[in-house]
XYZ file of C-alpha atoms in Angstrom:
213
model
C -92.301 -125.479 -71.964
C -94.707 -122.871 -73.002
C -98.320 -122.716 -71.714
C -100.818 -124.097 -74.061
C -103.819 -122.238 -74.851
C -105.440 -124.537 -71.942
C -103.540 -123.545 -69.104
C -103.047 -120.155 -70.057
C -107.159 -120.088 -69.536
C -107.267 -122.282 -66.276
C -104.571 -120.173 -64.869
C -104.495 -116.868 -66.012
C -107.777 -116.271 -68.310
C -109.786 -114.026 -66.182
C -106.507 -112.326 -65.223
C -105.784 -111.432 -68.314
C -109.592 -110.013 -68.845
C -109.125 -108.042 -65.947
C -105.876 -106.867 -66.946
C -106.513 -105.916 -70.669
C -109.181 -104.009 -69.476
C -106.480 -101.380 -68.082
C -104.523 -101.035 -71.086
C -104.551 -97.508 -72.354
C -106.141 -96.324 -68.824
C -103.953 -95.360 -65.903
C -103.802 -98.141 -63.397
C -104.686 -95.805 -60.844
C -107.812 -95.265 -62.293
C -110.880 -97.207 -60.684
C -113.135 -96.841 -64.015
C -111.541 -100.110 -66.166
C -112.362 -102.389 -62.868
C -115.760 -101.217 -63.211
C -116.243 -101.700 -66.695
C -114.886 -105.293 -65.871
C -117.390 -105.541 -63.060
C -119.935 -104.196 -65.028
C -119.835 -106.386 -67.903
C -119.773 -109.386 -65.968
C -121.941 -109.230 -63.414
C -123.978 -108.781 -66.766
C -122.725 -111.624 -68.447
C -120.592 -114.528 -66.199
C -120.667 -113.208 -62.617
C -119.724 -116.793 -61.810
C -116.300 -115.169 -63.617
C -115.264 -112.856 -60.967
C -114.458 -114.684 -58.282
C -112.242 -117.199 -60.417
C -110.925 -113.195 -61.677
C -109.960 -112.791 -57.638
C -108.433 -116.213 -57.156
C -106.362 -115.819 -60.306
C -105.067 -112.086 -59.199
C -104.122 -113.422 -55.931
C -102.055 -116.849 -57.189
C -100.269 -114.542 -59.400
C -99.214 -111.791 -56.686
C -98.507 -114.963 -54.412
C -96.630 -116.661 -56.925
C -94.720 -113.748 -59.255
C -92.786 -115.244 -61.925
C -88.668 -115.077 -62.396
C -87.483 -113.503 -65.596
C -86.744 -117.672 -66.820
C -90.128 -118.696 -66.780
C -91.084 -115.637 -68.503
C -88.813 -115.814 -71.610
C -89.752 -119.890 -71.417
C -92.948 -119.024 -71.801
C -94.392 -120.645 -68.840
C -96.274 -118.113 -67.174
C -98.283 -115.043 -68.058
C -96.590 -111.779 -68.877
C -98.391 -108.939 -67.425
C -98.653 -106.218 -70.283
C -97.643 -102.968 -69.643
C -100.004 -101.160 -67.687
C -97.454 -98.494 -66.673
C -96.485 -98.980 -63.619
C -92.891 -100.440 -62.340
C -92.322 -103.755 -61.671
C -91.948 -103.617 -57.822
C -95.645 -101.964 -57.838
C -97.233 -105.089 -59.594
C -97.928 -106.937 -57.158
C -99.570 -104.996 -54.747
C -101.567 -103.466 -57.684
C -102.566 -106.841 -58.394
C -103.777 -107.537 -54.652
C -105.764 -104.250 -54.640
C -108.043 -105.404 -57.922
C -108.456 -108.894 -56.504
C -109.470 -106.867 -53.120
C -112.244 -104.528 -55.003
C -113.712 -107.998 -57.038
C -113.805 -109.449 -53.655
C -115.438 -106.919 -51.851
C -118.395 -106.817 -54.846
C -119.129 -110.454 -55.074
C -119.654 -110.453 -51.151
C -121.441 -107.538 -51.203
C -123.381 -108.348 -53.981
C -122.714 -104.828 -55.584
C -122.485 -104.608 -59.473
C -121.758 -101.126 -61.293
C -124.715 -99.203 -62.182
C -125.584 -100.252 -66.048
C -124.442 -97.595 -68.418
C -122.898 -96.980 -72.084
C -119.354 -98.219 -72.241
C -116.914 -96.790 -70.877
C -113.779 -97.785 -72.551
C -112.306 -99.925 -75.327
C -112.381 -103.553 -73.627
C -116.332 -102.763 -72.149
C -117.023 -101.765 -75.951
C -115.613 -105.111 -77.606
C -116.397 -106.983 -74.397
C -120.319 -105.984 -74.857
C -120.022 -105.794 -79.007
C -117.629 -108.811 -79.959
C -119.708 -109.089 -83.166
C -119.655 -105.610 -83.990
C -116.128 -105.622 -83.674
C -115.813 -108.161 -85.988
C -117.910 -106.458 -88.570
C -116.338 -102.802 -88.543
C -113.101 -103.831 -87.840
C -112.937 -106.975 -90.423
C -115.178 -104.959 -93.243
C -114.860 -101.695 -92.547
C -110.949 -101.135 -91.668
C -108.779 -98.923 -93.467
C -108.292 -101.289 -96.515
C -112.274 -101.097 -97.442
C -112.041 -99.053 -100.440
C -109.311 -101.092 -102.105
C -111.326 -104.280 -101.284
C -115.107 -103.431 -102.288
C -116.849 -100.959 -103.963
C -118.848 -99.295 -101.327
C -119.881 -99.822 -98.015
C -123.169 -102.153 -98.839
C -120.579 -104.534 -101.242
C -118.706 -104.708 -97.730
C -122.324 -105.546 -96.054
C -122.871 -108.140 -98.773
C -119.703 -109.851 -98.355
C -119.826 -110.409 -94.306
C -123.629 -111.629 -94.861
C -122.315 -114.060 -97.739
C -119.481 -115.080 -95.709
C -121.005 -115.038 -91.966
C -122.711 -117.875 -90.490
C -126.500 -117.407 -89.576
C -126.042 -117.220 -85.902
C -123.467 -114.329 -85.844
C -125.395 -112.549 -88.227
C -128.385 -112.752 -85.309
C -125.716 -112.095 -82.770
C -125.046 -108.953 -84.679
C -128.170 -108.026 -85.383
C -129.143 -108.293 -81.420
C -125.750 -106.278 -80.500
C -126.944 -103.525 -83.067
C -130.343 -102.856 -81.324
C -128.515 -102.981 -78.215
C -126.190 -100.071 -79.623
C -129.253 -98.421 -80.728
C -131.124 -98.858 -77.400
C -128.336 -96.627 -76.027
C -128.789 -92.900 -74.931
C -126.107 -91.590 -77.675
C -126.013 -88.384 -79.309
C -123.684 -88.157 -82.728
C -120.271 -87.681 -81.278
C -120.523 -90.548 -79.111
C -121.949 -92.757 -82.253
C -118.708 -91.871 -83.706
C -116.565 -92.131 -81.024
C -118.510 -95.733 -80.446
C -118.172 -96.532 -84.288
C -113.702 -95.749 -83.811
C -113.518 -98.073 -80.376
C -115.187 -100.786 -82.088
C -112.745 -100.601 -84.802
C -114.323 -98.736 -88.007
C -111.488 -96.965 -89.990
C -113.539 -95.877 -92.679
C -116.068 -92.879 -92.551
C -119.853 -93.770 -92.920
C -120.973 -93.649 -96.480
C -122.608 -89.963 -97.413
C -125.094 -88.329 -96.778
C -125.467 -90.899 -93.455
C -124.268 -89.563 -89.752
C -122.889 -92.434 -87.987
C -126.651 -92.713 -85.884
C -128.615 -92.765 -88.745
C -125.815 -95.251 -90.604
C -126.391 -97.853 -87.687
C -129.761 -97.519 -88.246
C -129.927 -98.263 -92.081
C -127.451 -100.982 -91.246
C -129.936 -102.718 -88.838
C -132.902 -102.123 -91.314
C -130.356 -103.649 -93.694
C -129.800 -106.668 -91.396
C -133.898 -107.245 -90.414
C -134.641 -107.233 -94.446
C -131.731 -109.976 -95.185
């Protein structure tokens, strides 16, 4: 039968954390391991070795194509490389978690590096842009502050803290314009920032915004 949202955490959650954060990165590439890293030895380093067991069960244990179209295991998503590669790939990552949690050796803090670190460190922001600011904004409100005014109306008390912490972390980083924007597109804006406001100076009216509601 398939996995319930219960097992597929016991047995495969972390996996899948560590996975996801290769998709759209080569698999070759050491930088979405480190973002993992990074993040968590920030946030659950209890997390990584459970990340290394999990790895390791699953290249022990592969799944057959049944218990895959059952449901009853975790499909790995695409992370381009062929099936017969997996596995070892697999072994390697649970190998480089390893080696940091016995060496005690966390990445170096540092802005995001790719989509998961950015909604891994910014869940709330994520929520925001990409739930009030998508594509279908202008069809839905009249401007970007009726958009503001909806999520606070809407949004319990504690998220809008949450958010208003993850913004002054945003702002705390050293950022120039183009990598506002480019942080203000992996987070999952769709809409431009209203005029005459860069995307800096928009984050920053939209934290006054959030101190002064």
């Amino acid at each position: 039968m398939p996995l319930t949202p219960r097992e597929h955490d016991r047995k495969y959650g972390e996996l899948d954390h560590v996975i996801r954060a290769h998709l759209g990165r080569g698999a070759d590439e050491r930088e979405p391991l480190s973002a993992y890293l990074r993040h968590t030895w920030r946030t659950r380093p209890w997390a990584i070795p459970v990340a290394e067991q999990q790895l390791r069960e699953y290249a022990d244990n592969p799944p057959g194509r049944l218990r895959l179209r059952l449901g009853e295991f975790y499909p790995v998503p695409d992370v381009g490389l062929p099936d017969t590669e997996i596995q070892s790939w697999l072994v390697s990552l649970a190998d480089r978690l390893k080696e940091s949690v016995e060496t005690g050796q966390a990445p170096p803090p540092a802005t995001p590096q790719t989509r998961w670190e950015w909604h891994a460190r910014f869940p709330e922001l994520v929520q925001l842009l990409g739930g009030w600011f998508s594509q279908d904004m202008p069809d839905e409100f009249e401007d970007h502050d009726a958009a503001l005014r909806d999520y606070l109306r809407t949004s319990d008390s504690g998220l809008i803290a949450q958010l208003t912490g993850e913004l002054h972390d945003l702002l705390t980083l050293p950022l120039d314009e183009s990598d506002y924007a480019l942080a203000l597109e992996e987070l999952g804006m769709e809409v431009d920032p209203p005029a005459p406001y860069a995307p800096g100076a928009w984050l920053v009216s939209l934290a006054e915004q959030l101190r002064s509601a």
